[in-house]
């Protein structure tokens, strides 16, 4: 069944799981297999994208919240990106350069957040602003792809118009966990930061143009709002 639902304004484009996968494959980006969908702005002056995954990992304990080792995690990310680059074509490679925001956990919302600075081969900087929403038996991954100059304004759109409209359904909330029946993940927050879908790399070149071209190519009618 559905773990969460979202209501969007018509100013956004929503691609479902299949279309999100196909678009990623088209642009040589990794596919996790856990895609739920992606959201893009209708406004051509905005260059952000949001990618959603849901993974039923089992219930993730949040007892590491005080001891997330940001330095060790960053090194793992850098090494991981180097590995992935071996598979990528020249021109498609990217590098992890540092934390934009070090990982932190909000106990009230059960949201884990961090932001990674990346650069492509042209030294063009962009970032992956990550939120993981812990649920009863899994986690919803939300990745905002933007750049340092637009982070604050794009984050505001994410918070006010997207995440605030995302509703984890009753029965699936983190607090609904039942030790006697539900499976546990067997790992904590640090593994969650490293695991999952890896890095989302949305090409900066006019996202809307990319999407409309994608829609034409596959004859998809792209519907704003779900």
PDB file of C-alpha atoms in Angstrom:
ATOM      1  CA  UNK A   1       0.000   0.000   0.000  1.00  0.00           C
ATOM      2  CA  UNK A   2       0.936   3.647  -0.191  1.00  0.00           C
ATOM      3  CA  UNK A   3       3.066   4.902   2.678  1.00  0.00           C
ATOM      4  CA  UNK A   4       2.609   8.603   1.978  1.00  0.00           C
ATOM      5  CA  UNK A   5       0.710  10.966  -0.280  1.00  0.00           C
ATOM      6  CA  UNK A   6       1.477  14.418  -1.621  1.00  0.00           C
ATOM      7  CA  UNK A   7      -0.623  17.254  -3.012  1.00  0.00           C
ATOM      8  CA  UNK A   8       1.138  19.646  -5.353  1.00  0.00           C
ATOM      9  CA  UNK A   9       0.454  23.044  -6.848  1.00  0.00           C
ATOM     10  CA  UNK A  10       0.137  23.268 -10.655  1.00  0.00           C
ATOM     11  CA  UNK A  11       3.434  25.187 -10.677  1.00  0.00           C
ATOM     12  CA  UNK A  12       5.242  21.841 -10.459  1.00  0.00           C
ATOM     13  CA  UNK A  13       5.695  18.910 -12.797  1.00  0.00           C
ATOM     14  CA  UNK A  14       5.506  15.426 -11.312  1.00  0.00           C
ATOM     15  CA  UNK A  15       7.065  12.388 -12.984  1.00  0.00           C
ATOM     16  CA  UNK A  16       6.004   9.002 -11.637  1.00  0.00           C
ATOM     17  CA  UNK A  17       8.403   6.194 -10.703  1.00  0.00           C
ATOM     18  CA  UNK A  18       8.697   4.691 -14.189  1.00  0.00           C
ATOM     19  CA  UNK A  19       9.230   8.021 -15.926  1.00  0.00           C
ATOM     20  CA  UNK A  20      11.741   9.096 -13.287  1.00  0.00           C
ATOM     21  CA  UNK A  21      13.729   5.888 -13.848  1.00  0.00           C
ATOM     22  CA  UNK A  22      13.583   6.263 -17.606  1.00  0.00           C
ATOM     23  CA  UNK A  23      14.733   9.876 -17.442  1.00  0.00           C
ATOM     24  CA  UNK A  24      17.640   8.944 -15.159  1.00  0.00           C
ATOM     25  CA  UNK A  25      18.693   6.174 -17.539  1.00  0.00           C
ATOM     26  CA  UNK A  26      18.424   8.566 -20.462  1.00  0.00           C
ATOM     27  CA  UNK A  27      20.836  10.954 -18.775  1.00  0.00           C
ATOM     28  CA  UNK A  28      23.251   8.313 -17.539  1.00  0.00           C
ATOM     29  CA  UNK A  29      22.295   8.762 -13.894  1.00  0.00           C
ATOM     30  CA  UNK A  30      22.105   5.832 -11.470  1.00  0.00           C
ATOM     31  CA  UNK A  31      18.758   4.124 -10.892  1.00  0.00           C
ATOM     32  CA  UNK A  32      18.109   2.801  -7.391  1.00  0.00           C
ATOM     33  CA  UNK A  33      15.044   0.681  -8.112  1.00  0.00           C
ATOM     34  CA  UNK A  34      13.290   2.421  -5.196  1.00  0.00           C
ATOM     35  CA  UNK A  35      12.068   5.438  -7.178  1.00  0.00           C
ATOM     36  CA  UNK A  36       8.705   6.888  -6.233  1.00  0.00           C
ATOM     37  CA  UNK A  37       8.771   9.981  -8.428  1.00  0.00           C
ATOM     38  CA  UNK A  38      10.370  13.336  -9.071  1.00  0.00           C
ATOM     39  CA  UNK A  39       9.259  16.964  -9.058  1.00  0.00           C
ATOM     40  CA  UNK A  40      10.438  19.848 -11.220  1.00  0.00           C
ATOM     41  CA  UNK A  41       9.517  23.530 -11.475  1.00  0.00           C
ATOM     42  CA  UNK A  42       7.349  24.790 -14.336  1.00  0.00           C
ATOM     43  CA  UNK A  43       9.210  28.102 -14.094  1.00  0.00           C
ATOM     44  CA  UNK A  44      12.131  27.951 -16.509  1.00  0.00           C
ATOM     45  CA  UNK A  45      14.154  30.378 -14.379  1.00  0.00           C
ATOM     46  CA  UNK A  46      14.305  27.852 -11.568  1.00  0.00           C
ATOM     47  CA  UNK A  47      16.905  25.108 -11.873  1.00  0.00           C
ATOM     48  CA  UNK A  48      16.163  22.600  -9.145  1.00  0.00           C
ATOM     49  CA  UNK A  49      14.838  19.056  -9.062  1.00  0.00           C
ATOM     50  CA  UNK A  50      13.539  16.851  -6.258  1.00  0.00           C
ATOM     51  CA  UNK A  51      13.835  13.061  -6.334  1.00  0.00           C
ATOM     52  CA  UNK A  52      11.826  10.705  -4.099  1.00  0.00           C
ATOM     53  CA  UNK A  53      12.635   7.099  -3.198  1.00  0.00           C
ATOM     54  CA  UNK A  54      11.010   4.818  -0.672  1.00  0.00           C
ATOM     55  CA  UNK A  55      12.882   1.842   0.695  1.00  0.00           C
ATOM     56  CA  UNK A  56      11.384  -0.711   3.046  1.00  0.00           C
ATOM     57  CA  UNK A  57      14.545  -1.268   5.043  1.00  0.00           C
ATOM     58  CA  UNK A  58      12.815  -2.267   8.247  1.00  0.00           C
ATOM     59  CA  UNK A  59      12.599   0.106  11.209  1.00  0.00           C
ATOM     60  CA  UNK A  60      15.736   2.241  11.505  1.00  0.00           C
ATOM     61  CA  UNK A  61      16.863   2.955  15.061  1.00  0.00           C
ATOM     62  CA  UNK A  62      17.696   6.605  15.659  1.00  0.00           C
ATOM     63  CA  UNK A  63      19.949   6.021  18.689  1.00  0.00           C
ATOM     64  CA  UNK A  64      23.043   7.265  16.822  1.00  0.00           C
ATOM     65  CA  UNK A  65      21.714  10.795  16.670  1.00  0.00           C
ATOM     66  CA  UNK A  66      24.411  12.159  18.996  1.00  0.00           C
ATOM     67  CA  UNK A  67      27.350  10.414  17.366  1.00  0.00           C
ATOM     68  CA  UNK A  68      27.235  10.847  13.605  1.00  0.00           C
ATOM     69  CA  UNK A  69      30.868  11.020  12.406  1.00  0.00           C
ATOM     70  CA  UNK A  70      30.646  13.620   9.631  1.00  0.00           C
ATOM     71  CA  UNK A  71      34.359  13.436   8.796  1.00  0.00           C
ATOM     72  CA  UNK A  72      34.397   9.664   8.219  1.00  0.00           C
ATOM     73  CA  UNK A  73      31.149   9.820   6.238  1.00  0.00           C
ATOM     74  CA  UNK A  74      32.538  12.524   3.952  1.00  0.00           C
ATOM     75  CA  UNK A  75      35.601  10.420   3.191  1.00  0.00           C
ATOM     76  CA  UNK A  76      33.347   7.468   2.272  1.00  0.00           C
ATOM     77  CA  UNK A  77      31.333   9.689  -0.049  1.00  0.00           C
ATOM     78  CA  UNK A  78      34.456  11.002  -1.764  1.00  0.00           C
ATOM     79  CA  UNK A  79      35.793   7.474  -2.255  1.00  0.00           C
ATOM     80  CA  UNK A  80      32.395   6.289  -3.472  1.00  0.00           C
ATOM     81  CA  UNK A  81      32.195   9.041  -6.088  1.00  0.00           C
ATOM     82  CA  UNK A  82      35.687   8.121  -7.346  1.00  0.00           C
ATOM     83  CA  UNK A  83      34.549   4.499  -7.764  1.00  0.00           C
ATOM     84  CA  UNK A  84      31.420   5.535  -9.668  1.00  0.00           C
ATOM     85  CA  UNK A  85      33.529   7.794 -11.920  1.00  0.00           C
ATOM     86  CA  UNK A  86      35.367   4.728 -13.238  1.00  0.00           C
ATOM     87  CA  UNK A  87      32.059   3.617 -14.770  1.00  0.00           C
ATOM     88  CA  UNK A  88      31.122   7.027 -16.139  1.00  0.00           C
ATOM     89  CA  UNK A  89      31.958   8.564 -19.481  1.00  0.00           C
ATOM     90  CA  UNK A  90      34.241  11.620 -19.546  1.00  0.00           C
ATOM     91  CA  UNK A  91      31.981  14.640 -19.188  1.00  0.00           C
ATOM     92  CA  UNK A  92      29.636  12.769 -16.841  1.00  0.00           C
ATOM     93  CA  UNK A  93      32.011  12.506 -13.898  1.00  0.00           C
ATOM     94  CA  UNK A  94      31.508  14.433 -10.698  1.00  0.00           C
ATOM     95  CA  UNK A  95      33.353  14.864  -7.421  1.00  0.00           C
ATOM     96  CA  UNK A  96      32.313  15.280  -3.807  1.00  0.00           C
ATOM     97  CA  UNK A  97      34.081  18.363  -2.454  1.00  0.00           C
ATOM     98  CA  UNK A  98      32.705  18.698   1.080  1.00  0.00           C
ATOM     99  CA  UNK A  99      29.714  19.159   3.325  1.00  0.00           C
ATOM    100  CA  UNK A 100      27.348  21.982   2.536  1.00  0.00           C
ATOM    101  CA  UNK A 101      25.465  21.057   5.741  1.00  0.00           C
ATOM    102  CA  UNK A 102      26.755  18.344   8.081  1.00  0.00           C
ATOM    103  CA  UNK A 103      24.258  15.593   8.942  1.00  0.00           C
ATOM    104  CA  UNK A 104      21.745  16.360  11.716  1.00  0.00           C
ATOM    105  CA  UNK A 105      18.653  14.609  13.034  1.00  0.00           C
ATOM    106  CA  UNK A 106      15.363  16.154  14.170  1.00  0.00           C
ATOM    107  CA  UNK A 107      13.675  13.992  16.795  1.00  0.00           C
ATOM    108  CA  UNK A 108      10.357  15.809  16.496  1.00  0.00           C
ATOM    109  CA  UNK A 109       9.900  15.018  12.804  1.00  0.00           C
ATOM    110  CA  UNK A 110      12.167  11.918  12.623  1.00  0.00           C
ATOM    111  CA  UNK A 111      13.888  13.597   9.689  1.00  0.00           C
ATOM    112  CA  UNK A 112      17.581  13.159   9.000  1.00  0.00           C
ATOM    113  CA  UNK A 113      19.143  15.950   6.921  1.00  0.00           C
ATOM    114  CA  UNK A 114      22.479  16.636   5.256  1.00  0.00           C
ATOM    115  CA  UNK A 115      23.778  18.423   2.193  1.00  0.00           C
ATOM    116  CA  UNK A 116      26.775  17.495   0.030  1.00  0.00           C
ATOM    117  CA  UNK A 117      28.754  19.836  -2.182  1.00  0.00           C
ATOM    118  CA  UNK A 118      29.627  18.384  -5.564  1.00  0.00           C
ATOM    119  CA  UNK A 119      31.329  19.593  -8.683  1.00  0.00           C
ATOM    120  CA  UNK A 120      31.370  18.381 -12.252  1.00  0.00           C
ATOM    121  CA  UNK A 121      34.349  18.245 -14.572  1.00  0.00           C
ATOM    122  CA  UNK A 122      33.893  21.894 -15.522  1.00  0.00           C
ATOM    123  CA  UNK A 123      34.285  22.857 -11.833  1.00  0.00           C
ATOM    124  CA  UNK A 124      30.594  23.786 -11.824  1.00  0.00           C
ATOM    125  CA  UNK A 125      29.362  23.434  -8.205  1.00  0.00           C
ATOM    126  CA  UNK A 126      26.000  21.942  -7.304  1.00  0.00           C
ATOM    127  CA  UNK A 127      24.617  20.270  -4.232  1.00  0.00           C
ATOM    128  CA  UNK A 128      22.469  17.405  -3.048  1.00  0.00           C
ATOM    129  CA  UNK A 129      20.319  18.532  -0.126  1.00  0.00           C
ATOM    130  CA  UNK A 130      19.103  15.294   1.455  1.00  0.00           C
ATOM    131  CA  UNK A 131      16.207  14.540   3.766  1.00  0.00           C
ATOM    132  CA  UNK A 132      15.385  11.037   4.962  1.00  0.00           C
ATOM    133  CA  UNK A 133      11.974  10.740   6.575  1.00  0.00           C
ATOM    134  CA  UNK A 134      12.004   7.720   8.869  1.00  0.00           C
ATOM    135  CA  UNK A 135       8.793   5.697   8.741  1.00  0.00           C
ATOM    136  CA  UNK A 136       7.459   2.672  10.590  1.00  0.00           C
ATOM    137  CA  UNK A 137       9.273   0.121   8.427  1.00  0.00           C
ATOM    138  CA  UNK A 138      11.444   2.131   6.085  1.00  0.00           C
ATOM    139  CA  UNK A 139      12.437   5.582   4.967  1.00  0.00           C
ATOM    140  CA  UNK A 140      11.437   8.125   2.355  1.00  0.00           C
ATOM    141  CA  UNK A 141      14.444   9.647   0.635  1.00  0.00           C
ATOM    142  CA  UNK A 142      14.082  13.219  -0.616  1.00  0.00           C
ATOM    143  CA  UNK A 143      16.957  14.735  -2.598  1.00  0.00           C
ATOM    144  CA  UNK A 144      16.884  18.350  -3.706  1.00  0.00           C
ATOM    145  CA  UNK A 145      19.412  19.050  -6.479  1.00  0.00           C
ATOM    146  CA  UNK A 146      20.335  22.711  -6.658  1.00  0.00           C
ATOM    147  CA  UNK A 147      23.377  24.979  -6.378  1.00  0.00           C
ATOM    148  CA  UNK A 148      24.827  27.003  -3.487  1.00  0.00           C
ATOM    149  CA  UNK A 149      23.459  30.329  -4.778  1.00  0.00           C
ATOM    150  CA  UNK A 150      19.881  29.072  -4.899  1.00  0.00           C
ATOM    151  CA  UNK A 151      19.940  26.689  -1.966  1.00  0.00           C
ATOM    152  CA  UNK A 152      18.021  28.845   0.497  1.00  0.00           C
ATOM    153  CA  UNK A 153      15.264  29.857  -1.891  1.00  0.00           C
ATOM    154  CA  UNK A 154      14.909  26.338  -3.319  1.00  0.00           C
ATOM    155  CA  UNK A 155      14.937  24.829   0.174  1.00  0.00           C
ATOM    156  CA  UNK A 156      12.087  27.165   1.066  1.00  0.00           C
ATOM    157  CA  UNK A 157      10.068  25.849  -1.903  1.00  0.00           C
ATOM    158  CA  UNK A 158      10.894  22.302  -0.795  1.00  0.00           C
ATOM    159  CA  UNK A 159       9.820  22.951   2.811  1.00  0.00           C
ATOM    160  CA  UNK A 160       6.746  25.085   2.195  1.00  0.00           C
ATOM    161  CA  UNK A 161       5.284  23.637  -0.988  1.00  0.00           C
ATOM    162  CA  UNK A 162       6.509  20.048  -1.150  1.00  0.00           C
ATOM    163  CA  UNK A 163       7.488  18.542   2.225  1.00  0.00           C
ATOM    164  CA  UNK A 164       4.658  20.308   4.051  1.00  0.00           C
ATOM    165  CA  UNK A 165       2.263  18.673   1.547  1.00  0.00           C
ATOM    166  CA  UNK A 166       3.785  15.232   2.078  1.00  0.00           C
ATOM    167  CA  UNK A 167       1.726  13.190   4.472  1.00  0.00           C
ATOM    168  CA  UNK A 168       2.955   9.915   5.948  1.00  0.00           C
ATOM    169  CA  UNK A 169      -0.241   7.972   6.470  1.00  0.00           C
ATOM    170  CA  UNK A 170      -1.422   6.869   9.912  1.00  0.00           C
ATOM    171  CA  UNK A 171      -0.168   3.402  10.642  1.00  0.00           C
ATOM    172  CA  UNK A 172       3.050   4.071   8.724  1.00  0.00           C
ATOM    173  CA  UNK A 173       4.504   6.790  10.947  1.00  0.00           C
ATOM    174  CA  UNK A 174       7.791   6.257  12.769  1.00  0.00           C
ATOM    175  CA  UNK A 175       5.967   6.185  16.106  1.00  0.00           C
ATOM    176  CA  UNK A 176       3.656   3.397  14.857  1.00  0.00           C
ATOM    177  CA  UNK A 177       6.529   0.905  15.084  1.00  0.00           C
ATOM    178  CA  UNK A 178       5.495  -2.286  16.872  1.00  0.00           C
ATOM    179  CA  UNK A 179       8.444  -4.291  18.145  1.00  0.00           C
ATOM    180  CA  UNK A 180       6.412  -7.501  18.354  1.00  0.00           C
ATOM    181  CA  UNK A 181       5.398  -7.589  14.660  1.00  0.00           C
ATOM    182  CA  UNK A 182       7.589  -5.221  12.627  1.00  0.00           C
ATOM    183  CA  UNK A 183      10.981  -6.025  11.208  1.00  0.00           C
ATOM    184  CA  UNK A 184      13.991  -3.929  12.161  1.00  0.00           C
ATOM    185  CA  UNK A 185      16.610  -2.645   9.755  1.00  0.00           C
ATOM    186  CA  UNK A 186      19.565  -3.667  11.887  1.00  0.00           C
ATOM    187  CA  UNK A 187      21.365  -0.427  11.095  1.00  0.00           C
ATOM    188  CA  UNK A 188      21.238   3.188  12.170  1.00  0.00           C
ATOM    189  CA  UNK A 189      21.533   6.733  10.884  1.00  0.00           C
ATOM    190  CA  UNK A 190      25.147   6.621   9.651  1.00  0.00           C
ATOM    191  CA  UNK A 191      24.444   3.665   7.378  1.00  0.00           C
ATOM    192  CA  UNK A 192      21.362   5.460   6.090  1.00  0.00           C
ATOM    193  CA  UNK A 193      23.457   8.523   5.219  1.00  0.00           C
ATOM    194  CA  UNK A 194      25.865   6.356   3.216  1.00  0.00           C
ATOM    195  CA  UNK A 195      23.369   3.942   1.758  1.00  0.00           C
ATOM    196  CA  UNK A 196      20.407   4.413  -0.468  1.00  0.00           C
ATOM    197  CA  UNK A 197      20.244   5.964  -3.858  1.00  0.00           C
ATOM    198  CA  UNK A 198      23.665   7.559  -3.937  1.00  0.00           C
ATOM    199  CA  UNK A 199      23.914  10.978  -5.522  1.00  0.00           C
ATOM    200  CA  UNK A 200      21.331  12.617  -7.713  1.00  0.00           C
ATOM    201  CA  UNK A 201      22.870  14.542 -10.576  1.00  0.00           C
ATOM    202  CA  UNK A 202      20.316  16.604 -12.425  1.00  0.00           C
ATOM    203  CA  UNK A 203      21.763  18.313 -15.443  1.00  0.00           C
ATOM    204  CA  UNK A 204      21.626  22.063 -14.938  1.00  0.00           C
ATOM    205  CA  UNK A 205      20.800  22.838 -18.555  1.00  0.00           C
ATOM    206  CA  UNK A 206      17.224  24.170 -18.532  1.00  0.00           C
ATOM    207  CA  UNK A 207      15.512  21.422 -16.549  1.00  0.00           C
ATOM    208  CA  UNK A 208      12.125  22.214 -17.970  1.00  0.00           C
ATOM    209  CA  UNK A 209      13.429  21.859 -21.526  1.00  0.00           C
ATOM    210  CA  UNK A 210      14.939  18.508 -20.593  1.00  0.00           C
ATOM    211  CA  UNK A 211      11.641  17.313 -19.184  1.00  0.00           C
ATOM    212  CA  UNK A 212       9.487  18.516 -22.016  1.00  0.00           C
ATOM    213  CA  UNK A 213      11.843  16.905 -24.514  1.00  0.00           C
ATOM    214  CA  UNK A 214      11.711  13.720 -22.457  1.00  0.00           C
ATOM    215  CA  UNK A 215       7.907  13.861 -22.425  1.00  0.00           C
ATOM    216  CA  UNK A 216       7.752  14.292 -26.205  1.00  0.00           C
ATOM    217  CA  UNK A 217      10.220  11.501 -26.809  1.00  0.00           C
ATOM    218  CA  UNK A 218       8.174   8.984 -24.838  1.00  0.00           C
ATOM    219  CA  UNK A 219       4.769  10.445 -25.660  1.00  0.00           C
ATOM    220  CA  UNK A 220       4.172  11.027 -21.965  1.00  0.00           C
ATOM    221  CA  UNK A 221       1.581  13.495 -20.895  1.00  0.00           C
ATOM    222  CA  UNK A 222       3.255  15.148 -17.936  1.00  0.00           C
ATOM    223  CA  UNK A 223       0.704  16.111 -15.340  1.00  0.00           C
ATOM    224  CA  UNK A 224       1.459  18.803 -12.817  1.00  0.00           C
ATOM    225  CA  UNK A 225       0.324  17.716  -9.392  1.00  0.00           C
ATOM    226  CA  UNK A 226      -0.602  14.186  -8.410  1.00  0.00           C
TER     227      UNK A 226
END
